[in-house]
Coordinates of C-alpha atoms in Angstrom, one line a residue:
Chain A
M1 CA -6.3 -35.5 8.8
R2 CA -4.9 -36.5 12.1
I3 CA -3.9 -34.1 14.8
N4 CA -0.4 -34.9 15.9
Y5 CA 0.9 -33.5 19.1
N6 CA 4.3 -32.0 18.8
T7 CA 6.1 -33.6 21.7
T8 CA 9.3 -31.6 21.2
A9 CA 7.4 -28.5 21.7
Y10 CA 5.8 -29.8 24.8
N11 CA 9.1 -30.8 26.2
A12 CA 10.3 -27.3 25.5
L13 CA 7.4 -25.9 27.3
N14 CA 8.0 -28.0 30.3
S15 CA 11.6 -27.0 30.6
L16 CA 10.6 -23.4 30.0
N17 CA 8.1 -23.7 32.9
T18 CA 10.7 -25.2 35.2
N19 CA 13.4 -22.7 34.4
D20 CA 11.4 -19.6 34.0
S21 CA 8.5 -19.0 36.4
N22 CA 7.6 -15.8 34.7
M23 CA 6.5 -17.8 31.7
S24 CA 3.5 -19.2 33.6
K25 CA 2.6 -15.8 34.8
S26 CA 2.5 -14.4 31.3
L27 CA 0.5 -17.5 30.2
K28 CA -2.1 -16.6 32.8
K29 CA -2.2 -13.0 31.6
L30 CA -2.6 -14.0 28.0
S31 CA -5.4 -16.3 28.8
S32 CA -7.4 -13.1 29.6
G33 CA -10.4 -14.5 31.4
L34 CA -10.5 -18.1 30.3
K35 CA -11.3 -20.2 33.3
V36 CA -9.0 -23.0 32.2
V37 CA -5.6 -22.6 30.7
R38 CA -5.4 -25.7 28.6
A39 CA -2.1 -27.5 28.9
R40 CA -2.3 -28.4 25.2
D41 CA -2.0 -24.9 24.0
D42 CA 0.6 -24.3 21.4
P43 CA 3.7 -23.6 23.5
A44 CA 5.8 -22.1 20.8
G45 CA 3.0 -19.7 20.0
L46 CA 2.8 -18.5 23.6
A47 CA 6.5 -18.3 23.9
M48 CA 6.3 -15.7 21.1
S49 CA 4.7 -13.3 23.5
K50 CA 7.9 -12.9 25.4
R51 CA 9.7 -11.3 22.4
M52 CA 8.1 -7.9 22.4
N53 CA 10.0 -5.5 20.2
M54 CA 9.4 -3.1 17.3
Q55 CA 10.5 -5.6 14.6
I56 CA 7.8 -8.0 15.7
T57 CA 5.2 -5.2 15.6
G58 CA 6.3 -4.2 12.2
V59 CA 6.4 -7.8 11.0
S60 CA 2.9 -8.6 12.3
Q61 CA 1.5 -5.5 10.6
A62 CA 3.2 -6.6 7.4
G63 CA 1.7 -10.0 7.9
R64 CA -1.7 -8.5 8.1
N65 CA -1.1 -6.5 5.0
S66 CA 0.0 -9.6 3.2
S67 CA -3.1 -11.5 4.4
D68 CA -5.2 -8.6 3.1
G69 CA -3.6 -9.0 -0.3
I70 CA -4.3 -12.7 -0.2
S71 CA -8.0 -12.1 0.4
I72 CA -8.1 -9.5 -2.3
A73 CA -6.6 -12.0 -4.7
E74 CA -9.2 -14.6 -3.7
T75 CA -12.1 -12.1 -4.3
V76 CA -10.7 -11.2 -7.8
D77 CA -10.1 -14.8 -8.7
G78 CA -13.6 -15.8 -7.6
A79 CA -15.2 -13.2 -9.8
L80 CA -12.9 -14.1 -12.7
T81 CA -13.8 -17.8 -12.4
E82 CA -17.3 -16.8 -13.2
V83 CA -16.3 -14.4 -16.0
H84 CA -14.3 -17.3 -17.5
A85 CA -17.3 -19.5 -17.5
M86 CA -19.4 -16.8 -19.2
L87 CA -16.8 -16.3 -21.9
Q88 CA -16.6 -20.1 -22.5
R89 CA -20.4 -20.0 -23.0
A90 CA -20.0 -17.1 -25.4
N91 CA -17.4 -19.2 -27.2
E92 CA -19.8 -22.1 -27.6
L93 CA -22.4 -19.8 -29.1
A94 CA -19.9 -18.3 -31.5
V95 CA -18.9 -21.8 -32.7
K96 CA -22.6 -22.7 -33.1
A97 CA -23.2 -19.4 -35.0
N98 CA -20.3 -20.2 -37.3
N99 CA -21.4 -23.8 -38.1
G100 CA -24.5 -23.8 -40.2
L101 CA -26.9 -21.7 -42.2
W102 CA -28.9 -19.7 -39.7
M103 CA -32.0 -17.6 -40.3
E104 CA -31.9 -14.0 -39.1
E105 CA -34.2 -14.8 -36.1
D106 CA -31.9 -17.7 -35.0
R107 CA -28.9 -15.4 -35.1
E108 CA -30.8 -12.7 -33.1
M109 CA -31.5 -15.3 -30.4
M110 CA -27.9 -16.4 -30.1
D111 CA -26.7 -12.9 -30.2
A112 CA -29.2 -11.9 -27.5
E113 CA -27.7 -14.5 -25.1
V114 CA -24.2 -13.4 -26.0
Q115 CA -24.9 -9.7 -25.4
Q116 CA -26.5 -10.6 -22.1
L117 CA -23.3 -12.4 -21.1
L118 CA -21.2 -9.4 -22.1
D119 CA -23.5 -7.2 -20.0
E120 CA -22.8 -9.5 -17.1
V121 CA -19.1 -9.3 -17.6
E122 CA -19.3 -5.4 -17.6
R123 CA -21.4 -5.6 -14.4
I124 CA -18.9 -7.8 -12.7
A125 CA -16.2 -5.4 -13.5
K126 CA -18.0 -2.6 -11.7
D127 CA -19.5 -4.7 -8.9
T128 CA -16.5 -6.7 -7.6
E129 CA -15.2 -5.0 -4.6
F130 CA -13.2 -5.5 -1.4
N131 CA -14.0 -3.3 1.6
G132 CA -15.9 -0.9 -0.5
Q133 CA -13.1 -0.6 -3.1
P134 CA -13.9 -1.7 -6.6
L135 CA -11.2 -4.1 -7.8
L136 CA -11.8 -4.7 -11.5
D137 CA -12.6 -1.3 -12.9
G138 CA -9.0 -0.2 -13.4
S139 CA -8.6 1.7 -10.1
W140 CA -5.8 -0.6 -9.2
D141 CA -3.9 -0.4 -12.4
L142 CA -1.0 1.8 -13.3
K143 CA -2.1 5.3 -14.2
G144 CA -1.2 7.5 -17.0
Y145 CA -2.6 10.5 -18.8
A146 CA -2.0 12.9 -21.6
K147 CA -1.1 16.2 -20.1
N148 CA -1.9 18.6 -22.9
S149 CA -4.5 16.9 -25.1
L150 CA -8.1 16.4 -24.5
D151 CA -8.4 14.0 -27.4
I152 CA -5.9 11.5 -26.1
K153 CA -6.1 9.2 -23.1
V154 CA -3.4 6.8 -22.0
S155 CA -5.3 3.5 -21.8
G156 CA -2.5 1.2 -20.6
Y157 CA 1.1 0.3 -20.4
N158 CA 3.1 -2.5 -19.0
D159 CA 5.5 -2.8 -16.1
E160 CA 8.5 -2.4 -18.4
L161 CA 7.7 1.3 -19.2
V162 CA 9.6 3.4 -16.7
S163 CA 7.6 6.2 -15.0
G164 CA 8.1 9.7 -16.3
T165 CA 7.1 12.1 -19.1
Y166 CA 7.2 11.0 -22.7
L167 CA 6.5 13.1 -25.8
L168 CA 4.5 11.8 -28.7
P169 CA 6.7 12.2 -31.7
D170 CA 6.0 14.8 -34.4
G171 CA 5.0 13.6 -37.8
L172 CA 2.5 11.0 -36.8
P173 CA -0.3 11.0 -39.3
A174 CA -3.7 12.3 -38.4
I175 CA -6.1 9.7 -37.2
E176 CA -9.1 9.1 -39.6
F177 CA -12.3 7.6 -38.3
D178 CA -14.9 5.9 -40.5
K179 CA -18.7 6.3 -40.0
D180 CA -18.7 3.6 -37.4
G181 CA -16.2 5.2 -35.2
Q182 CA -13.3 2.9 -36.0
I183 CA -9.9 4.1 -37.0
S184 CA -9.7 3.6 -40.8
N185 CA -6.3 4.7 -41.9
L186 CA -4.7 1.5 -40.6
D187 CA -2.4 1.1 -43.5
S188 CA -0.6 4.4 -43.0
L189 CA -0.4 4.0 -39.3
L190 CA 0.8 0.4 -39.2
T191 CA 3.5 0.9 -41.8
D192 CA 5.0 4.0 -40.2
P193 CA 8.7 3.7 -39.6
P194 CA 9.8 3.4 -36.0
V195 CA 9.5 6.5 -33.9
S196 CA 10.8 7.6 -30.6
M197 CA 8.8 9.0 -27.8
D198 CA 11.6 11.2 -26.7
A199 CA 11.6 14.3 -24.5
G200 CA 14.7 15.8 -26.1
V201 CA 15.4 17.0 -22.6
T202 CA 17.5 15.0 -20.2
D203 CA 16.4 15.3 -16.7
A204 CA 15.1 13.1 -13.9
Q205 CA 11.5 13.5 -15.1
H206 CA 11.7 13.1 -18.8
R207 CA 12.1 9.7 -20.4
S208 CA 12.6 8.2 -23.8
F209 CA 10.9 5.2 -25.4
S210 CA 13.0 4.6 -28.5
D211 CA 12.3 2.7 -31.6
C212 CA 8.7 2.0 -31.0
V213 CA 6.3 1.3 -33.8
I214 CA 2.5 1.4 -34.0
S215 CA 2.1 -2.3 -33.5
D216 CA -1.7 -2.6 -33.4
V217 CA -4.9 -0.5 -33.9
K218 CA -8.1 -1.7 -32.4
G219 CA -11.2 0.5 -32.7
N220 CA -10.0 3.8 -31.3
R221 CA -7.0 2.4 -29.5
I222 CA -3.4 2.6 -30.8
F223 CA -0.7 0.4 -29.4
F224 CA 3.0 1.4 -29.5
S225 CA 5.6 -1.2 -28.8
D226 CA 9.3 -1.7 -29.3
G227 CA 9.2 -5.4 -30.0
K228 CA 11.2 -6.0 -26.8
G229 CA 8.2 -6.3 -24.5
T230 CA 7.6 -2.6 -23.7
E231 CA 4.2 -1.3 -24.7
V232 CA 2.0 1.7 -24.3
S233 CA -1.5 2.3 -25.7
I234 CA -3.5 5.4 -26.2
D235 CA -7.2 5.9 -26.9
V236 CA -8.1 8.6 -29.3
A237 CA -11.4 10.4 -28.8
R238 CA -13.8 10.0 -31.6
P239 CA -14.7 13.3 -33.4
M240 CA -18.2 14.7 -33.0
T241 CA -19.1 14.0 -36.6
L242 CA -18.3 10.7 -38.1
P243 CA -16.5 10.1 -40.4
G244 CA -13.9 12.6 -39.2
T245 CA -10.2 13.2 -38.4
V246 CA -8.3 13.9 -35.2
S247 CA -4.8 15.0 -35.2
L248 CA -2.4 14.1 -32.4
T249 CA -1.4 17.6 -31.5
P250 CA -1.6 19.3 -28.1
N251 CA -4.4 21.7 -27.2
D252 CA -2.1 24.1 -25.5
G253 CA -0.1 25.3 -28.4
G254 CA 2.9 23.2 -27.5
S255 CA 4.6 21.2 -30.1
N256 CA 4.1 17.7 -28.8
V257 CA 1.6 15.8 -26.7
E258 CA 3.1 14.9 -23.4
L259 CA 2.2 11.5 -21.9
E260 CA 2.6 11.3 -18.2
I261 CA 3.3 7.8 -17.1
R262 CA 3.0 7.3 -13.4
G263 CA 3.9 4.1 -11.6
L264 CA 1.0 5.0 -9.2
G265 CA -2.4 3.3 -9.1
A266 CA -1.3 -0.2 -8.3
M267 CA -2.2 -1.2 -4.8
T268 CA 0.9 -1.0 -2.6
L269 CA 1.1 -3.6 0.1
Q270 CA 3.7 -3.3 2.8
T271 CA 5.0 -6.8 3.0
G272 CA 7.9 -6.4 5.3
A273 CA 8.8 -4.5 8.4
N274 CA 11.1 -2.1 6.6
E275 CA 11.1 0.5 3.9
N276 CA 11.1 -0.8 0.3
Q277 CA 9.5 -4.0 1.2
A278 CA 6.4 -3.2 -0.7
L279 CA 4.6 -5.2 -3.4
N280 CA 2.8 -3.3 -6.1
F281 CA -0.3 -5.3 -6.9
R282 CA -1.7 -4.4 -10.3
I283 CA -5.1 -5.4 -11.3
P284 CA -6.0 -4.5 -14.9
E285 CA -9.4 -3.2 -15.8
L286 CA -11.8 -5.9 -16.9
S287 CA -13.5 -4.0 -19.7
L288 CA -15.0 -5.4 -22.9
Q289 CA -12.5 -3.1 -24.6
N290 CA -9.6 -4.6 -22.9
L291 CA -11.0 -8.1 -23.7
G292 CA -11.1 -7.1 -27.4
L293 CA -14.8 -7.6 -27.6
S294 CA -15.7 -4.0 -28.0
T295 CA -14.1 -0.9 -29.4
G296 CA -16.0 1.7 -27.4
G297 CA -18.3 2.2 -24.5
E298 CA -21.6 1.7 -26.3
R299 CA -23.3 -1.5 -27.4
K300 CA -23.0 -0.5 -31.1
Y301 CA -19.2 -1.1 -30.9
R302 CA -19.5 -4.6 -29.6
E303 CA -18.8 -7.8 -31.4
N304 CA -21.9 -9.8 -32.2
L305 CA -23.3 -12.8 -34.0
L306 CA -25.8 -11.1 -36.2
T307 CA -24.2 -11.9 -39.5
E308 CA -21.9 -14.5 -40.9
E309 CA -19.0 -12.0 -41.0
S310 CA -19.6 -10.7 -37.5
S311 CA -19.8 -14.2 -36.2
E312 CA -16.5 -15.1 -37.7
S313 CA -15.0 -12.0 -36.2
F314 CA -16.4 -12.8 -32.8
L315 CA -15.1 -16.3 -32.9
N316 CA -11.6 -14.9 -33.6
K317 CA -11.9 -12.4 -30.8
I318 CA -13.3 -14.5 -28.1
G319 CA -10.2 -16.7 -27.8
G320 CA -8.2 -13.5 -27.1
A321 CA -10.7 -12.5 -24.5
I322 CA -10.4 -15.8 -22.7
Q323 CA -6.7 -15.5 -22.8
Y324 CA -6.8 -12.0 -21.3
V325 CA -8.8 -13.2 -18.4
S326 CA -6.4 -16.1 -17.9
D327 CA -3.5 -13.6 -18.0
I328 CA -5.1 -11.6 -15.2
R329 CA -5.7 -14.7 -13.2
S330 CA -2.1 -15.8 -13.6
R331 CA -0.8 -12.4 -12.6
V332 CA -3.1 -12.3 -9.6
G333 CA -2.0 -15.9 -8.8
A334 CA 1.7 -14.9 -9.0
Y335 CA 1.0 -12.0 -6.6
Q336 CA -0.8 -14.4 -4.3
N337 CA 2.2 -16.8 -4.3
R338 CA 4.5 -14.0 -3.4
L339 CA 2.2 -12.9 -0.6
E340 CA 1.8 -16.5 0.7
H341 CA 5.6 -16.7 0.8
T342 CA 5.7 -13.5 2.7
V343 CA 3.1 -14.7 5.2
N344 CA 5.0 -17.9 5.8
N345 CA 8.3 -16.0 6.2
L346 CA 6.8 -13.5 8.6
S347 CA 5.4 -16.0 11.0
V348 CA 8.1 -16.3 13.6
T349 CA 6.7 -19.4 15.4
E350 CA 9.5 -22.0 15.2
E351 CA 7.6 -25.1 16.1
N352 CA 4.5 -25.3 14.0
M353 CA 1.8 -27.8 14.5
T354 CA 0.4 -26.9 11.1
S355 CA 2.0 -26.7 7.7
A356 CA 2.7 -23.5 5.9
Y357 CA -0.2 -21.4 4.5
S358 CA -1.6 -22.6 1.3
R359 CA -4.7 -21.7 -0.7
I360 CA -7.7 -23.9 -0.5
M361 CA -9.2 -24.3 -3.9
D362 CA -11.4 -27.4 -3.5
V363 CA -14.7 -27.7 -1.5
D364 CA -13.7 -31.1 -0.1
I365 CA -10.4 -29.9 1.1
A366 CA -12.2 -26.9 2.6
E367 CA -14.6 -29.2 4.5
E368 CA -11.7 -31.3 5.9
M369 CA -9.7 -28.2 6.8
T370 CA -12.8 -26.8 8.6
Q371 CA -13.2 -29.9 10.7
Y372 CA -9.5 -29.9 11.5
T373 CA -9.3 -26.2 12.3
S374 CA -12.4 -26.2 14.5
Q375 CA -10.8 -28.9 16.5
Q376 CA -7.7 -26.9 16.7
V377 CA -9.6 -23.9 17.9
L378 CA -11.0 -25.9 20.8
T379 CA -7.7 -27.6 21.8
Q380 CA -5.7 -24.4 21.5
A381 CA -8.1 -22.1 23.2
A382 CA -5.8 -19.4 24.3
T383 CA -3.9 -19.0 21.0
S384 CA -7.1 -19.2 19.1
M385 CA -8.4 -16.3 21.0
L386 CA -5.1 -14.4 20.8
S387 CA -5.0 -15.0 17.1
Q388 CA -8.7 -14.2 16.2
A389 CA -10.3 -12.1 18.9
N390 CA -8.9 -8.7 18.1
Q391 CA -11.8 -6.8 16.7
R392 CA -12.9 -3.4 17.9
P393 CA -16.6 -3.0 18.7
S394 CA -16.8 0.0 16.3
E395 CA -15.6 -2.2 13.4
V396 CA -18.3 -4.8 14.2
L397 CA -21.0 -2.2 14.4
Q398 CA -19.9 -1.0 10.9
L399 CA -21.0 -4.4 9.6
L400 CA -24.6 -3.6 10.4
Q401 CA -24.7 -0.4 8.3
Chain B
M1 CA -31.4 -7.4 7.6
T2 CA -34.5 -6.4 9.5
R3 CA -34.4 -3.5 12.0
E4 CA -35.1 -5.8 14.9
K5 CA -32.1 -8.0 14.0
K6 CA -29.9 -5.0 13.7
Q7 CA -31.0 -3.8 17.1
S8 CA -30.5 -7.2 18.6
F9 CA -27.0 -7.4 17.2
T10 CA -26.2 -3.9 18.3
R11 CA -27.2 -4.6 21.8
R12 CA -25.1 -7.7 21.9
I13 CA -22.1 -5.8 20.6
T14 CA -22.3 -3.3 23.4
Q15 CA -22.2 -6.1 25.9
A16 CA -19.6 -8.3 24.3
N17 CA -16.1 -9.1 25.2
A18 CA -13.4 -10.0 22.7
S19 CA -14.5 -13.6 22.1
G20 CA -18.1 -12.5 22.1
L21 CA -17.4 -10.2 19.2
V22 CA -15.9 -13.0 17.2
V23 CA -19.1 -15.0 17.7
I24 CA -21.3 -12.0 16.7
V25 CA -19.3 -11.5 13.5
Y26 CA -19.8 -15.2 12.6
E27 CA -23.5 -14.9 13.3
I28 CA -23.9 -11.8 11.1
A29 CA -22.0 -13.7 8.4
L30 CA -24.3 -16.8 8.6
D31 CA -27.4 -14.7 8.8
S32 CA -26.4 -12.7 5.7
M33 CA -25.6 -15.9 3.8
D34 CA -29.0 -17.3 4.7
E35 CA -30.6 -14.0 3.6
A36 CA -28.8 -14.2 0.2
L37 CA -30.0 -17.8 -0.3
G38 CA -33.5 -16.6 0.1
E39 CA -33.3 -13.8 -2.4
E40 CA -33.6 -13.5 -6.2
K41 CA -30.2 -13.9 -7.8
A42 CA -30.1 -10.6 -9.6
S43 CA -31.6 -8.5 -6.9
E44 CA -30.0 -5.7 -5.0
E45 CA -30.9 -7.4 -1.7
F46 CA -29.0 -10.5 -2.9
R47 CA -25.9 -8.5 -3.5
K48 CA -26.1 -6.5 -0.3
A49 CA -26.5 -9.6 1.7
L50 CA -23.5 -11.2 0.0
Q51 CA -21.5 -8.0 0.5
R52 CA -22.3 -8.0 4.2
A53 CA -21.2 -11.6 4.5
A54 CA -18.0 -10.9 2.7
D55 CA -17.4 -7.8 4.9
C56 CA -17.7 -10.1 7.9
V57 CA -15.2 -12.5 6.6
I58 CA -12.8 -9.6 5.8
N59 CA -13.3 -8.4 9.4
L60 CA -12.3 -11.8 10.7
Q61 CA -9.4 -12.0 8.3
K62 CA -8.1 -8.6 9.3
A63 CA -8.3 -9.4 12.9
L64 CA -6.1 -12.4 12.6
K65 CA -2.6 -12.1 14.1
P66 CA -0.3 -13.8 11.7
E67 CA 2.3 -14.8 14.3
Y68 CA 0.2 -17.6 15.6
A69 CA 0.2 -20.9 13.6
I70 CA -3.6 -21.3 13.7
S71 CA -4.0 -18.0 11.8
K72 CA -2.7 -19.6 8.7
N73 CA -5.4 -22.2 8.6
L74 CA -8.1 -19.6 9.4
L75 CA -6.7 -17.3 6.7
A76 CA -6.7 -20.1 4.2
L77 CA -10.4 -20.9 5.1
Y78 CA -11.4 -17.3 5.0
G79 CA -9.7 -16.9 1.6
F80 CA -11.8 -19.8 0.3
V81 CA -15.0 -18.3 1.7
L82 CA -14.3 -14.9 0.1
R83 CA -13.7 -16.6 -3.2
E84 CA -16.9 -18.5 -3.1
L85 CA -18.8 -15.4 -2.0
S86 CA -17.2 -13.5 -4.9
R87 CA -18.3 -16.2 -7.3
A88 CA -21.8 -16.1 -6.0
R89 CA -22.0 -12.3 -6.3
A90 CA -20.6 -12.4 -9.9
S91 CA -23.0 -15.1 -11.2
G92 CA -25.7 -15.7 -8.7
N93 CA -24.4 -19.2 -8.1
K94 CA -26.1 -20.3 -4.9
E95 CA -24.1 -23.5 -4.6
A96 CA -21.1 -21.3 -3.9
I97 CA -23.0 -19.7 -1.0
E98 CA -23.6 -23.2 0.4
N99 CA -19.9 -24.0 0.2
A100 CA -19.1 -20.8 2.1
K101 CA -21.7 -21.6 4.7
K102 CA -20.2 -25.0 5.3
V103 CA -16.9 -23.4 6.3
I104 CA -18.2 -20.6 8.5
G105 CA -20.9 -22.9 10.0
G106 CA -18.2 -25.5 10.8
L107 CA -16.0 -23.1 12.6
Y108 CA -18.8 -21.3 14.4
P109 CA -19.5 -23.9 17.2
S110 CA -15.9 -23.9 18.3
F111 CA -15.7 -20.1 18.7
L112 CA -19.1 -20.2 20.4
K113 CA -17.8 -22.7 22.9
L114 CA -14.7 -20.6 23.7
A115 CA -16.8 -17.5 24.1
E116 CA -19.0 -19.3 26.7
E117 CA -16.0 -20.0 28.8
D118 CA -14.7 -16.4 28.6
D119 CA -15.8 -14.4 31.5
S120 CA -13.8 -11.2 30.8
E121 CA -15.4 -7.8 30.8
A122 CA -17.3 -6.2 27.9
L123 CA -15.1 -4.1 25.6
M124 CA -17.4 -1.1 25.3
E125 CA -17.5 1.2 28.2
N126 CA -20.3 3.5 29.4
T127 CA -23.0 1.5 27.8
Q128 CA -26.4 1.1 29.3
N129 CA -27.0 -1.9 31.6
V130 CA -29.2 -4.4 29.9
Y131 CA -31.4 -6.5 31.9
A132 CA -32.9 -9.5 30.2
G133 CA -36.6 -9.7 30.0
L134 CA -39.4 -8.9 27.8
T135 CA -41.7 -6.0 28.4
Y136 CA -45.1 -6.1 26.9
G137 CA -45.7 -2.7 25.4
R138 CA -48.7 -1.7 23.3
G139 CA -48.4 -3.9 20.3
E140 CA -44.8 -4.7 20.9
L141 CA -42.4 -7.0 22.8
T142 CA -39.2 -5.2 23.3
E143 CA -36.6 -5.0 25.9
S144 CA -37.4 -2.0 28.0
R145 CA -34.8 0.7 28.1
D146 CA -34.7 3.3 30.8
P147 CA -35.3 6.6 29.0
G148 CA -33.9 8.5 31.9
A149 CA -30.6 6.7 32.0
D150 CA -28.1 8.9 33.6
R151 CA -24.5 8.7 32.4
G152 CA -23.3 11.2 34.8
F153 CA -23.4 14.3 32.6
L154 CA -25.8 16.2 34.6
A155 CA -24.7 14.8 37.9

């Protein structure tokens, strides 16, 4: 990469200096202690300092929030790159297990490796964090809960479902669990006619999700969707003794289970200087259950390669798991694009010596960029310091804890 | 990180000006990455060292003022580093740590040079004056600190 000097900008600086002697005074102030104010400092960047107003302050804070979001996205994507690789390896093992007549010991060995990979995926979900906040454990996903039932938990819903209170309809069959803790009365659940999660009350809080059917049942999770893209899923707690039955009725004597769907939980990033310029950044939970590789918290509910049947099932499921991870990465990538756009728009320097912000994905590009930027740091000493040297000692001391 | 290193960094932080702080954060990051490279992949120390390195880069990224053009390049590079550190933490991939080190190690000399030329005052006030020199104590070589340092409370 070559460093080109922006002669238009320098001409502008020269004329500014001639016409406005205060400019050179503020230049000196901004240099804050540097012995030499280099003439090659980015003039447009320094001219920025003259425009001190609230909007700029708001904009730069928004810029900082957006860059925060970008770094969070990078942290998530880094972890998911490795998860992807692990799932690809599990896929290879599943293909192997399905091709050939294997002895029990061989299957156990292949399964041991697969279970270890799945353990690692679970660990990554708990471990990945940014500034002490876990990122992949569902804390940053939309929250919902069942208000009046201890047996039901809202496990997920998509953006299309409007926040508010929904009622689970009457007349849903009781949920039967088999001895392994999986829901067994699939036939009656999946062929139920469309129901409506309706409040029967019209007010600002209560909502209605009409014409939804039970579209899928996985383990102890029931998915309701309307075929038009809106979906909500609930987890039903397994009864103490298996096999057993759980009915979807409230614990408080009311007539319907109330599902509280809140739009909260997603990370909100203020991306502009004004109200309502916020981006809700959702990061779904990376659990084996969400990946479809497990139907409960314990190992006994996990997919495995121990038999021919379970290997076939695993091979069918692993594709879905890889897709789920790809979906999260696409979603995070889309957020990152929006944030990059915001960062580029928020920067008010008119004459840029560098191109707009873009992600560096490649090691070689990173090396080139490092060389280029370290040169830039030296040649634009004052702006480099203005741009980077803004830490407080207390923040740096925190790093040593 | 050893106790001595922490003490050494702490002392430098108390004496540092704005550009000095940047250099210190870079050094903590590089030190943590070296520490991680020397540890077992699955160990707690490995993860702690990587977390500290990531926290340093987050600190650098948060301090960036986006209105300056150079911030965009630095942000892109810090983003890359965070990604590589996150990869390393997820899977124990040490090559990812090397990639991260190349970037931070490449930028470090420039910030060091700028800090050398910056003669502004330290940011922290009311810290003790540090005089360079080693004092031979019984079984130790540490900088001597005046135990009776008077900050004016009793005065």
